[in-house]
Amino acid sequence: MRAFYLILGVVLISIADSFAIDQNAMTNIYGRQYRSLNGKWETIIDVASEGIGRRVFQNRKPQSNSEFFEYSFDGGLRLDVPGDFNSQLPQLKYFESSVWYKKDVVVDKQSDKRYFIYFGGANYITEVYLNGELLGSHEGGFTPFQFEVTTQLKHGDNFFVVHVNNARRLDGIPSLRYDWWNYGGITRDVMLVETPQTYIHDYTIQLMPKYSKEVEVIIQLSGLQSAGKSVTISIPEVKVERQIKTDAGGQAKVSFKANLNLWSPDNPKLYDVIISTSDEKVHEKIGFRTIDTRGSEILLNGKPIFLKGINIHEEIPMREGRAYSESDAAMLLREAQKLGCNFIRFAHVSPFEKMVRMAEEMGMLTWEEIPAWQRITFDNPKTVSTGERMLKAMIARDKNRCGVIFWSIANETRPNIPGRNEALISYVELARSLDPTRLITAAFDNMRYNASTATLTLNDPVADVLDVVSINKYFGWYNPWPVSPDKLKVEIATDKPLIYSEFGSESMYGHDGDVEQAHSWGELHHEQLHRDHLLLFENIPNLRGVAPWVLFDFRSPSRLHQYYQNEWNRKGLISDKGMYKKAWYVMRDYYQKK
Ligand code: GCB
């Protein structure tokens, strides 16, 4: 009897475990058996968030003459998914509240399968309902999530209702203020995923850190049969095939040496990797490289590298909407390529998965960030754990992308924000424990200028624990040059690699202005400012990468100059209409010579 309860206990614990795992998104969604739920969804715009009280998610219809419901999706606005709602209708441009989405789905349900609804991303708080019942909720605009629907899904007719609210929140990440458009809604792909009863939930396949030829593989199954199951990993091109058995927790680990042609910007080689069990086969293109630091060098596959970078927002300026499709990714990434970049800082988020994959195929090294932008309420434990979840989800989704070399834990947060140092240091530790194969960084703007020595320094406990320190400084724009650029010394984290992760100024394409006047919003001043920074860069011994702010002019409601800005941040090297500004040529020439 005791043995029976013991076994029952183990079974219950593993069910609970697998349930917990399943709420985190499975890896490599595009390699799964799924049905896209993209397309038109019926919607209700709900400015005052009345829909919860009215139980809109039940989608009820009157059954008697006296019955009525003060809501209905029928005959209403239909919005595109994926796609932010703000850019789909002029009236929604400034909308920051609730939208209800509904989709009818007919399912041929198989009794030997499990089913999940998967969201690539929705901004900012999302509640998902199936056939009138709440499945769960998710906070955060830029990371994927899923809910298992195996028991709730019916054979035949079903309806999903999704409530997305993009109101700014003091306790959110980002918080109330940030310098980009708050595009809300179901902004990324949605799919209904079908898996076997025990399925391959997650796997990590990467070269071990430090210049090494050892590939480490960790595979996690989910389901009642996940213990003691055989799993095979193979890379046919290099004749690797290993069969391993999962442990009691459904995890299998193996490492092996392989003669791999390493991925790099000049050689973006990816291999077809296959993970399989008796029930399932998942394919993915994976590349192998190592990224390390040695003193102030960044080493890619053991060799020093300089990062010729650019900052990119997840926005298509010509459409004035959030980027989400392969053609959007191709447009943005090709422009980075034309500029001569080998490196992209995805600011300030983890962008949609197809963009990260395409960047890797093109040989771009990339930086992903959680949107911990400037003032975050780090003294609120709820906010700190939201950031942790974002970091985990970002790493979980893209840990097999060799192109991603940096996880960034924050942008321009200040040490005097209560709780900030403890929270960020804990994020660094968390990121390292989850992923030892990448470098951890953050961008700082709290540098001090010492006039007597003409030196810029940084004193920040968070910088001390990073692999690579990154600085954002707008000399010639927010701060006048304190001395001429060639006289300025930068002594920041001198024993580590330093990245100049933002610099720039605003200009209107086609308007020359006065080279001396920032307030002329002219291209001549913008161009000269970039030239001046190139002089400064020559003096920074540990500089290992630069990234101008920013590739395209982008929309931001906090830009209030009615003539030159009119809700646009004009720091793009390329205008909102796609025209190259003079500063673009300065950077293109610099990158060609580097
Ligand atoms: C920054 C921020 C970035 C802004 C930029 C600006 O330091 O990191 O998000 O858009 O400056 O233009 O002020």
mmCIF file of C-alpha atoms and ligand atoms in Angstrom, residues 179 348 373 411-412 472 474 478 502 549 554 559 569 571, ligand 1:
data_model
loop_
_atom_site.group_PDB
_atom_site.id
_atom_site.type_symbol
_atom_site.label_atom_id
_atom_site.label_comp_id
_atom_site.label_asym_id
_atom_site.label_seq_id
_atom_site.Cartn_x
_atom_site.Cartn_y
_atom_site.Cartn_z
ATOM 1 C CA ASP A 179 10.542 56.027 -26.578
ATOM 2 C CA HIS A 348 14.880 47.055 -26.871
ATOM 3 C CA TRP A 373 13.953 50.548 -20.299
ATOM 4 C CA ASN A 411 18.727 49.651 -21.068
ATOM 5 C CA GLU A 412 19.678 52.845 -19.224
ATOM 6 C CA ASN A 472 24.757 54.923 -24.792
ATOM 7 C CA TYR A 474 24.653 61.272 -27.235
ATOM 8 C CA TYR A 478 21.738 65.645 -25.536
ATOM 9 C CA GLU A 502 23.960 54.133 -28.973
ATOM 10 C CA TRP A 549 21.016 54.938 -32.985
ATOM 11 C CA PHE A 554 10.716 55.592 -35.860
ATOM 12 C CA ARG A 559 8.642 63.471 -29.688
ATOM 13 C CA ASN A 569 12.170 60.120 -33.495
ATOM 14 C CA LYS A 571 17.633 59.774 -35.415
HETATM 15 C C1 GCB B 1 18.189 56.331 -25.689
HETATM 16 C C2 GCB B 1 17.289 55.154 -25.623
HETATM 17 C C3 GCB B 1 16.489 54.979 -26.898
HETATM 18 C C4 GCB B 1 15.984 56.338 -27.353
HETATM 19 C C5 GCB B 1 17.180 57.207 -27.667
HETATM 20 C C6 GCB B 1 16.791 58.628 -28.058
HETATM 21 O O1 GCB B 1 19.119 56.467 -24.952
HETATM 22 O O2 GCB B 1 17.955 53.964 -25.311
HETATM 23 O O3 GCB B 1 15.446 54.087 -26.668
HETATM 24 O O4 GCB B 1 15.132 56.248 -28.433
HETATM 25 O O5 GCB B 1 17.988 57.311 -26.548
HETATM 26 O O6 GCB B 1 16.562 58.885 -29.222
HETATM 27 O O7 GCB B 1 16.714 59.443 -27.157
#
